[in-house]
Amino acid sequence: MPNNSGNDSAFGELLKEASDQIGQTSWWNVNVTELAVFNDKIVRLTNKEKAAFIIYLVEHIAHYHNSHSSFSSTNVKYIRISMGKSILSALFKMKLELDDDDLAEIIHIAIRYNTKSAYPVKIPLKAFLNQIQKKYTDTPLPKTISSALKSLQNKVKNDADFCTELDKSKLTEQIGTILNPTTPGDALKAVLFPGDDELTIFINQNVARLPNEDKAHWYAIISLCKKASGAKPSNKYLDEGRPLINKLGADQFKVVASTWFDHFLTIKEKERRHTFTFSNQTYTDVTYTFLSAPATECFKGVIWLCATVKDTTLLQRVALVAERAYRKLPGHGQMSTAIGNASLFTLYKAEGLEGIGHLSRLKVRIKLNSTLQLIEKYMVQAATDRAIPVSVVEDLAVDDLGLINNTRIFEIDDCKAIIQVEKVDKVSLTWQKKDGGIQKSEPAFIKEKYPAQLKEIKLAAKQIEVNLSTQRDRIDLSFKQGKNMLWEHFDKYYLQHGLISIISHKLIWQLTHADGVTAAYWLNGEWIGYQQNVLAINNITEVCLWHPATATVDDVQQWRAFFIDKQIQQPIKQAFREVYLLTDAEINTRNYSNRMAGHILKQHQFNSLAKVRGWQYMLQGQFDNGADGTATIKLPENNLIAQYWTNVIGEEAGTSGIFNYVSTDQVRFVNMRSNETVALADIPVIVFSEVMRDVDLFVGVTSVGNDPNWRDNGGLPAYNDYWTSYSFGDLTEVAKNRKETLTRLLPRLKIAPVASITDKFLVIKGKKRTYKIHLGSTNILMEPNDQYLCIVADRSQKNLTENIFLPFEGDGGLSMIISKALLLADDDKIKDVTITRQINHR
């Protein structure tokens, strides 16, 4: 054992000299290997002196943390301690030629002082063990080192405060390898997937059942994956992975990895309850866990390697893994951000555009701001690499998923599996037998003989359904872009595309051609107008979505009549889309709009809906450095950022410290580069209309005025007048739109004889009473005394509007109004006592 006592003074002088050389200005990010004292004195220490210096530094740092409480950047002693940590780290990056006793002593020092606490003394054990491993590659371990390593192994296994879970897994394996090295000719030694969770058990059992030749390849792959660390892989990591996969075989890698991914998708989070007593009160703390840290790191490595394998179904599973990983756990956040981010990298890095297509879909489905920023970064990089706009990359990346005329057919044995798109949100899977008979469930022999093919067919049906929904939302959000497409691009990626055509064929398009600009609808292979006449359009050069804000009132009315007469349901609200034009008040205020100010919103619901519509918002709560209450959306095509201001209300915070409610304020537009406010009159008509439509949607969906139970459940008593005024007040643009739509639809409905529309209500004359359903909030008043009727939707009950034609999808409020009207028209048949009690009470 080195005797440090005589050297302490000299070592202290070295530490002081190093600190003096950098002073107090930048000690926190200094590179000690560039200091003169390190190169001229520390590096020149003998091996014995280096060992003694290491032990001195560890004990000196530990003593400081045990006896001092000052960690100020101006404290000279603390600066020296920080410098000591930097020197310690630098020494272990050097090749240390230490004798057996010194190596063993340093191991014992690590056992004594290393910790994962907030102020740890760190001997970088992995690097140190690497040096021991290399030194004794060809010679037996000395007893002193073997004994020290066994003590370290015991410490790692049994002391939860010694190191993190991830380090525990890696160190345990590394020490085991040093103590029991393999030699040429040894039997195949298993390399286990690390961790102690369900995924680890499944993977290790899966590999154990493989043939020995495949096992050897998978052990090599798992060994590489154990090295996975950081946010994304290095090129070296991917370069090492390619030959390993080639030796195994890409198809074999795909089959096994897909099995692992499928199992990952089925894993349930584990709930752990911990009961404790504080101030004579007993509390139960509930936490949720998903994957262990070692399993997470290694699984990341597997996902990264998928970027080197070109395969459609494998990328589909990686995208599903990302969605699963970003799903929230109560009180924890995302299940595994590390696995989600690894999946995003693989989708971005994969050859071709399939992965980018999945990123485009995930951009619409994921709500986490940091994740959306990462997806946007990858999308921009993909577009930059190809020198085309992001929107074009997204178009190019959409897979048709094998659809032809809304159908995809798989043949297995003498049977056909038929995937049929009935509408955007309805995809059916049926089976046609040899005799031509059709059945909904798969034949028994398919399930028994072809389970893998059956799984792929069901996955294909799910992918079609999910991608259709995502592309519909993407196209809906593109109204804000004012996107113009060349005819060739539109024809290939919209009109003729197997998947997108299901949406594009039901939209109105504005066509620029040799003779001008024409709004037209594609029907039976021809462009037609709202009068259902075939349009003679030649030499189309550009195409964009038609928007009612730039059309005449008559044209809008004619298109609305067209869809109702033809009984065509648009996948997005286009012909019946709300239009928001500048008002006199907004012209006078010039730089801001108060049209949507003064409302009370449920903050969590508002946050979720804002993100669905592409806005960014941070929940406001009772914490330092909270959000500023501004929801924003970037409009890069117009160099604008739209803002919707909100303010917290009182101290109505939930148990998480997040405020339950916010009040709304101004809508503004700022220049993206200069951050200066832009006059509303200078905002493009469609951009202004679409932003205001989003804001109206936020209010229309998340306002407390829409909650029939808000007052009864406590709400905010000071704001009961707002609830009443909103619930039965003037109509918003959305409500005005519903009114017009209902006016057109009402003659076709069976309730027509007992229904009428007034300024703000759909009035239903029931058998017992007359009901007024507000066209905005959908709340109900009963005549003769305007008694409030509370009806809360029961999701378990049959949808009364399921077989009623509506000219567009997505307005739950309109469906709710019609559903309530159908119920109340036959109020003598209502069985729900919570409703009949209110109706019969006068």
Short mmCIF file of C-alpha atoms in Angstrom, two decimals, residues 189-530:
data_model
loop_
_atom_site.label_atom_id
_atom_site.label_comp_id
_atom_site.label_asym_id
_atom_site.label_seq_id
_atom_site.Cartn_x
_atom_site.Cartn_y
_atom_site.Cartn_z
CA LYS A 189 -20.69 -18.52 -23.69
CA ALA A 190 -24.05 -16.79 -23.42
CA VAL A 191 -24.10 -13.00 -23.54
CA LEU A 192 -27.30 -12.07 -21.75
CA PHE A 193 -29.49 -9.09 -22.46
CA PRO A 194 -29.12 -6.94 -19.32
CA GLY A 195 -31.78 -5.99 -16.80
CA ASP A 196 -34.31 -7.73 -14.60
CA ASP A 197 -37.62 -6.89 -16.25
CA GLU A 198 -40.15 -8.61 -18.49
CA LEU A 199 -38.49 -7.57 -21.75
CA THR A 200 -35.10 -8.87 -20.59
CA ILE A 201 -36.58 -12.24 -19.63
CA PHE A 202 -38.39 -12.54 -22.95
CA ILE A 203 -35.35 -11.66 -25.06
CA ASN A 204 -32.99 -14.01 -23.22
CA GLN A 205 -35.47 -16.88 -23.50
CA ASN A 206 -35.98 -16.07 -27.18
CA VAL A 207 -32.24 -16.15 -27.93
CA ALA A 208 -31.75 -19.33 -25.87
CA ARG A 209 -34.15 -21.19 -28.19
CA LEU A 210 -32.21 -20.24 -31.34
CA PRO A 211 -29.79 -22.64 -33.09
CA ASN A 212 -26.21 -22.37 -31.76
CA GLU A 213 -24.94 -20.73 -34.94
CA ASP A 214 -27.56 -17.97 -34.67
CA LYS A 215 -26.95 -17.66 -30.93
CA ALA A 216 -23.30 -16.84 -31.54
CA HIS A 217 -24.27 -14.02 -33.90
CA TRP A 218 -26.89 -12.68 -31.49
CA TYR A 219 -24.44 -12.78 -28.59
CA ALA A 220 -22.11 -10.60 -30.68
CA ILE A 221 -24.97 -8.22 -31.49
CA ILE A 222 -26.07 -8.00 -27.85
CA SER A 223 -22.46 -7.34 -26.82
CA LEU A 224 -22.41 -4.39 -29.18
CA CYS A 225 -25.83 -3.15 -28.05
CA LYS A 226 -24.62 -3.10 -24.45
CA LYS A 227 -22.25 -0.34 -25.53
CA ALA A 228 -25.17 1.84 -26.64
CA SER A 229 -25.11 5.17 -24.84
CA GLY A 230 -25.98 8.78 -25.48
CA ALA A 231 -28.82 10.31 -27.45
CA LYS A 232 -27.86 8.80 -30.79
CA PRO A 233 -25.30 6.29 -32.09
CA SER A 234 -21.91 7.16 -33.45
CA ASN A 235 -20.99 6.23 -37.01
CA LYS A 236 -18.52 3.76 -35.47
CA TYR A 237 -21.37 1.98 -33.67
CA LEU A 238 -23.40 1.59 -36.88
CA ASP A 239 -20.30 0.54 -38.82
CA GLU A 240 -19.62 -2.21 -36.26
CA GLY A 241 -23.23 -3.33 -36.40
CA ARG A 242 -23.54 -3.80 -40.18
CA PRO A 243 -21.11 -6.76 -40.51
CA LEU A 244 -22.65 -8.43 -37.45
CA ILE A 245 -26.09 -8.27 -39.06
CA ASN A 246 -24.68 -9.42 -42.40
CA LYS A 247 -23.16 -12.50 -40.75
CA LEU A 248 -26.46 -13.32 -39.09
CA GLY A 249 -28.50 -12.42 -42.17
CA ALA A 250 -30.75 -9.37 -42.50
CA ASP A 251 -33.89 -11.52 -42.76
CA GLN A 252 -33.04 -13.40 -39.58
CA PHE A 253 -32.30 -10.13 -37.78
CA LYS A 254 -35.62 -8.71 -38.95
CA VAL A 255 -37.62 -11.73 -37.78
CA VAL A 256 -36.08 -11.86 -34.30
CA ALA A 257 -36.00 -8.07 -33.74
CA SER A 258 -39.65 -7.84 -34.86
CA THR A 259 -40.56 -10.46 -32.27
CA TRP A 260 -38.84 -8.38 -29.59
CA PHE A 261 -40.61 -5.22 -30.73
CA ASP A 262 -43.99 -6.98 -30.76
CA HIS A 263 -43.41 -8.11 -27.19
CA PHE A 264 -42.32 -4.62 -26.15
CA LEU A 265 -45.69 -3.32 -27.39
CA THR A 266 -47.54 -5.69 -25.04
CA ILE A 267 -45.64 -4.88 -21.84
CA LYS A 268 -47.73 -3.25 -19.12
CA GLU A 269 -46.27 -0.76 -16.72
CA LYS A 270 -45.85 -2.00 -13.15
CA GLU A 271 -47.53 -0.17 -10.29
CA ARG A 272 -45.65 0.10 -7.01
CA ARG A 273 -47.28 1.39 -3.82
CA HIS A 274 -45.26 2.71 -0.92
CA THR A 275 -46.98 3.64 2.33
CA PHE A 276 -45.31 6.06 4.73
CA THR A 277 -46.25 8.13 7.77
CA PHE A 278 -45.58 11.84 8.17
CA SER A 279 -46.88 14.09 10.97
CA ASN A 280 -49.18 11.30 12.18
CA GLN A 281 -50.72 11.01 8.73
CA THR A 282 -50.38 7.92 6.55
CA TYR A 283 -49.80 8.45 2.86
CA THR A 284 -49.58 6.08 -0.09
CA ASP A 285 -47.15 6.94 -2.84
CA VAL A 286 -47.90 5.25 -6.16
CA THR A 287 -45.15 4.98 -8.78
CA TYR A 288 -45.03 3.24 -12.13
CA THR A 289 -42.06 1.56 -13.77
CA PHE A 290 -41.66 0.24 -17.29
CA LEU A 291 -38.15 -0.90 -18.24
CA SER A 292 -34.99 -1.04 -16.18
CA ALA A 293 -32.13 1.30 -17.14
CA PRO A 294 -29.83 -1.52 -18.39
CA ALA A 295 -32.59 -2.96 -20.60
CA THR A 296 -33.41 0.50 -21.92
CA GLU A 297 -29.81 1.20 -22.95
CA CYS A 298 -29.36 -2.15 -24.68
CA PHE A 299 -32.77 -1.98 -26.39
CA LYS A 300 -31.80 1.43 -27.74
CA GLY A 301 -28.83 -0.25 -29.38
CA VAL A 302 -31.08 -2.82 -31.08
CA ILE A 303 -33.35 -0.08 -32.41
CA TRP A 304 -30.40 1.90 -33.77
CA LEU A 305 -29.17 -1.13 -35.70
CA CYS A 306 -32.52 -1.24 -37.53
CA ALA A 307 -31.39 1.88 -39.38
CA THR A 308 -28.92 -0.32 -41.26
CA VAL A 309 -31.63 -2.76 -42.46
CA LYS A 310 -33.99 -1.72 -45.25
CA ASP A 311 -37.34 -3.32 -44.48
CA THR A 312 -40.87 -1.88 -44.50
CA THR A 313 -42.40 -4.00 -41.75
CA LEU A 314 -39.41 -3.49 -39.46
CA LEU A 315 -39.75 0.31 -39.77
CA GLN A 316 -43.47 0.01 -39.10
CA ARG A 317 -42.69 -1.72 -35.84
CA VAL A 318 -40.04 0.85 -34.91
CA ALA A 319 -42.70 3.56 -35.39
CA LEU A 320 -45.11 1.62 -33.16
CA VAL A 321 -42.35 1.28 -30.55
CA ALA A 322 -41.91 5.07 -30.63
CA GLU A 323 -45.62 5.67 -30.01
CA ARG A 324 -45.64 3.20 -27.15
CA ALA A 325 -42.49 4.71 -25.62
CA TYR A 326 -43.95 8.23 -25.63
CA ARG A 327 -47.18 7.19 -23.95
CA LYS A 328 -47.51 8.79 -20.52
CA LEU A 329 -47.26 7.02 -17.19
CA PRO A 330 -49.10 8.62 -14.23
CA GLY A 331 -46.72 10.75 -12.19
CA HIS A 332 -43.76 9.71 -14.34
CA GLY A 333 -44.08 11.26 -17.76
CA GLN A 334 -43.29 9.35 -20.93
CA MET A 335 -42.75 5.60 -20.55
CA SER A 336 -39.30 5.76 -22.09
CA THR A 337 -38.13 8.92 -23.80
CA ALA A 338 -34.77 7.25 -24.51
CA ILE A 339 -36.39 4.43 -26.50
CA GLY A 340 -38.73 6.87 -28.23
CA ASN A 341 -35.85 9.11 -29.30
CA ALA A 342 -33.84 6.09 -30.47
CA SER A 343 -36.79 5.10 -32.65
CA LEU A 344 -37.03 8.59 -34.14
CA PHE A 345 -33.33 8.51 -35.04
CA THR A 346 -33.74 5.14 -36.79
CA LEU A 347 -36.74 6.36 -38.75
CA TYR A 348 -34.78 9.44 -39.85
CA LYS A 349 -31.61 7.52 -40.67
CA ALA A 350 -33.20 4.59 -42.51
CA GLU A 351 -32.57 4.36 -46.24
CA GLY A 352 -35.25 5.87 -48.47
CA LEU A 353 -38.28 7.85 -47.31
CA GLU A 354 -40.35 5.27 -45.47
CA GLY A 355 -38.95 6.30 -42.11
CA ILE A 356 -39.63 9.98 -42.89
CA GLY A 357 -43.23 9.01 -43.64
CA HIS A 358 -43.53 7.55 -40.16
CA LEU A 359 -41.98 10.71 -38.66
CA SER A 360 -44.57 12.78 -40.50
CA ARG A 361 -47.33 10.65 -39.00
CA LEU A 362 -45.84 10.80 -35.50
CA LYS A 363 -45.60 14.59 -35.76
CA VAL A 364 -49.39 14.71 -35.84
CA ARG A 365 -49.95 12.10 -33.13
CA ILE A 366 -47.36 12.99 -30.46
CA LYS A 367 -48.01 15.89 -28.07
CA LEU A 368 -44.71 16.29 -26.16
CA ASN A 369 -43.02 19.58 -27.13
CA SER A 370 -39.44 18.31 -26.92
CA THR A 371 -40.33 15.30 -29.05
CA LEU A 372 -42.09 17.44 -31.63
CA GLN A 373 -38.98 19.63 -31.84
CA LEU A 374 -36.81 16.56 -32.40
CA ILE A 375 -39.13 15.27 -35.14
CA GLU A 376 -39.13 18.70 -36.75
CA LYS A 377 -35.33 18.74 -36.64
CA TYR A 378 -35.13 15.38 -38.41
CA MET A 379 -37.76 16.43 -40.96
CA VAL A 380 -35.91 19.66 -41.76
CA GLN A 381 -32.63 17.76 -42.08
CA ALA A 382 -34.23 15.22 -44.41
CA ALA A 383 -35.60 18.06 -46.55
CA THR A 384 -32.25 19.87 -46.54
CA ASP A 385 -30.45 16.69 -47.59
CA ARG A 386 -32.76 16.48 -50.60
CA ALA A 387 -32.91 20.24 -51.28
CA ILE A 388 -36.74 20.33 -51.20
CA PRO A 389 -39.32 21.83 -48.77
CA VAL A 390 -40.43 19.82 -45.74
CA SER A 391 -44.01 19.64 -47.02
CA VAL A 392 -42.79 18.05 -50.25
CA VAL A 393 -40.69 15.52 -48.34
CA GLU A 394 -43.78 14.59 -46.35
CA ASP A 395 -45.75 14.04 -49.56
CA LEU A 396 -43.01 11.89 -51.06
CA ALA A 397 -42.72 9.83 -47.88
CA VAL A 398 -46.36 8.72 -47.69
CA ASP A 399 -46.60 4.99 -48.42
CA ASP A 400 -49.63 3.81 -50.42
CA LEU A 401 -49.60 0.66 -48.21
CA GLY A 402 -50.54 -1.48 -51.20
CA LEU A 403 -54.00 0.08 -51.65
CA ILE A 404 -55.65 -0.04 -55.06
CA ASN A 405 -59.14 1.45 -55.38
CA ASN A 406 -59.48 1.63 -51.58
CA THR A 407 -58.67 -2.07 -51.26
CA ARG A 408 -55.74 -4.33 -50.43
CA ILE A 409 -55.94 -8.11 -50.90
CA PHE A 410 -53.72 -10.81 -49.36
CA GLU A 411 -53.92 -14.38 -50.61
CA ILE A 412 -53.20 -17.25 -48.21
CA ASP A 413 -53.80 -20.81 -49.31
CA ASP A 414 -57.26 -20.82 -50.93
CA CYS A 415 -58.40 -17.81 -48.95
CA LYS A 416 -58.32 -14.05 -49.52
CA ALA A 417 -57.99 -11.42 -46.81
CA ILE A 418 -59.64 -8.21 -48.03
CA ILE A 419 -58.83 -4.89 -46.37
CA GLN A 420 -61.42 -2.33 -47.46
CA VAL A 421 -61.41 1.40 -46.68
CA GLU A 422 -65.03 2.37 -46.22
CA LYS A 423 -64.16 5.90 -45.10
CA VAL A 424 -61.19 7.61 -43.50
CA ASP A 425 -61.93 6.40 -39.99
CA LYS A 426 -63.42 3.03 -40.91
CA VAL A 427 -61.30 0.17 -42.30
CA SER A 428 -62.73 -3.35 -42.48
CA LEU A 429 -61.00 -6.72 -42.79
CA THR A 430 -63.03 -9.60 -44.26
CA TRP A 431 -62.15 -13.09 -45.49
CA GLN A 432 -63.24 -14.65 -48.77
CA LYS A 433 -63.20 -18.43 -48.88
CA LYS A 434 -62.63 -20.61 -51.93
CA ASP A 435 -66.40 -20.88 -52.58
CA GLY A 436 -66.71 -17.08 -52.65
CA GLY A 437 -68.32 -16.81 -49.24
CA ILE A 438 -67.40 -13.76 -47.11
CA GLN A 439 -66.91 -13.81 -43.35
CA LYS A 440 -65.69 -11.21 -40.87
CA SER A 441 -63.42 -13.42 -38.75
CA GLU A 442 -60.44 -15.33 -40.06
CA PRO A 443 -60.96 -19.03 -40.83
CA ALA A 444 -59.73 -21.37 -38.11
CA PHE A 445 -57.07 -22.96 -40.34
CA ILE A 446 -55.55 -19.51 -41.04
CA LYS A 447 -55.15 -18.90 -37.34
CA GLU A 448 -53.58 -22.31 -36.80
CA LYS A 449 -51.34 -22.70 -39.88
CA TYR A 450 -50.40 -19.10 -40.71
CA PRO A 451 -50.12 -17.08 -37.45
CA ALA A 452 -47.23 -14.94 -38.72
CA GLN A 453 -49.03 -13.99 -41.94
CA LEU A 454 -52.22 -13.27 -39.98
CA LYS A 455 -50.29 -10.92 -37.69
CA GLU A 456 -48.88 -9.06 -40.71
CA ILE A 457 -52.34 -8.71 -42.30
CA LYS A 458 -53.84 -7.27 -39.12
CA LEU A 459 -50.86 -4.94 -38.80
CA ALA A 460 -51.40 -3.78 -42.40
CA ALA A 461 -55.08 -3.03 -41.66
CA LYS A 462 -54.10 -1.08 -38.56
CA GLN A 463 -51.41 0.83 -40.46
CA ILE A 464 -53.90 1.83 -43.16
CA GLU A 465 -56.38 3.06 -40.55
CA VAL A 466 -53.76 5.01 -38.57
CA ASN A 467 -52.09 6.50 -41.66
CA LEU A 468 -55.38 7.61 -43.18
CA SER A 469 -56.31 9.41 -39.98
CA THR A 470 -52.87 11.02 -39.80
CA GLN A 471 -52.86 12.15 -43.43
CA ARG A 472 -56.33 13.62 -43.04
CA ASP A 473 -55.11 15.67 -40.08
CA ARG A 474 -51.95 16.70 -41.96
CA ILE A 475 -53.95 17.92 -44.96
CA ASP A 476 -56.36 19.74 -42.66
CA LEU A 477 -53.47 21.54 -40.95
CA SER A 478 -51.97 22.43 -44.34
CA PHE A 479 -54.64 25.09 -44.92
CA LYS A 480 -52.42 27.40 -42.88
CA GLN A 481 -49.53 26.81 -45.28
CA GLY A 482 -51.32 28.00 -48.41
CA LYS A 483 -49.49 25.16 -50.15
CA ASN A 484 -49.30 25.32 -53.97
CA MET A 485 -48.29 22.17 -55.88
CA LEU A 486 -47.19 21.65 -59.42
CA TRP A 487 -49.70 19.57 -61.36
CA GLU A 488 -47.29 16.66 -61.82
CA HIS A 489 -46.65 16.48 -58.09
CA PHE A 490 -50.35 16.72 -57.22
CA ASP A 491 -51.33 14.12 -59.81
CA LYS A 492 -48.79 11.57 -58.54
CA TYR A 493 -48.91 12.12 -54.79
CA TYR A 494 -52.53 13.14 -54.29
CA LEU A 495 -54.82 12.24 -57.17
CA GLN A 496 -53.37 8.84 -58.13
CA HIS A 497 -51.84 7.85 -54.77
CA GLY A 498 -53.37 4.68 -53.31
CA LEU A 499 -53.73 6.10 -49.78
CA ILE A 500 -53.94 9.89 -50.18
CA SER A 501 -56.48 9.64 -53.03
CA ILE A 502 -59.05 8.34 -50.52
CA ILE A 503 -58.90 11.82 -48.97
CA SER A 504 -58.06 13.99 -51.97
CA HIS A 505 -60.93 12.67 -54.10
CA LYS A 506 -63.43 14.15 -51.62
CA LEU A 507 -61.97 17.65 -51.48
CA ILE A 508 -62.41 20.77 -53.59
CA TRP A 509 -59.24 21.83 -55.38
CA GLN A 510 -58.33 25.16 -56.88
CA LEU A 511 -56.78 24.57 -60.29
CA THR A 512 -54.59 27.09 -62.07
CA HIS A 513 -54.67 26.49 -65.82
CA ALA A 514 -54.24 28.21 -69.16
CA ASP A 515 -57.63 29.97 -68.97
CA GLY A 516 -57.56 31.06 -65.33
CA VAL A 517 -58.34 29.58 -61.92
CA THR A 518 -61.19 27.13 -61.30
CA ALA A 519 -62.54 25.38 -58.22
CA ALA A 520 -63.32 21.76 -59.04
CA TYR A 521 -64.12 18.34 -57.57
CA TRP A 522 -62.75 15.04 -58.91
CA LEU A 523 -65.57 12.58 -59.58
CA ASN A 524 -65.48 9.40 -61.66
CA GLY A 525 -62.23 10.41 -63.35
CA GLU A 526 -63.40 13.93 -64.31
CA TRP A 527 -63.29 17.43 -62.86
CA ILE A 528 -66.74 18.80 -62.13
CA GLY A 529 -68.14 22.04 -60.73
CA TYR A 530 -70.75 22.55 -58.02
#
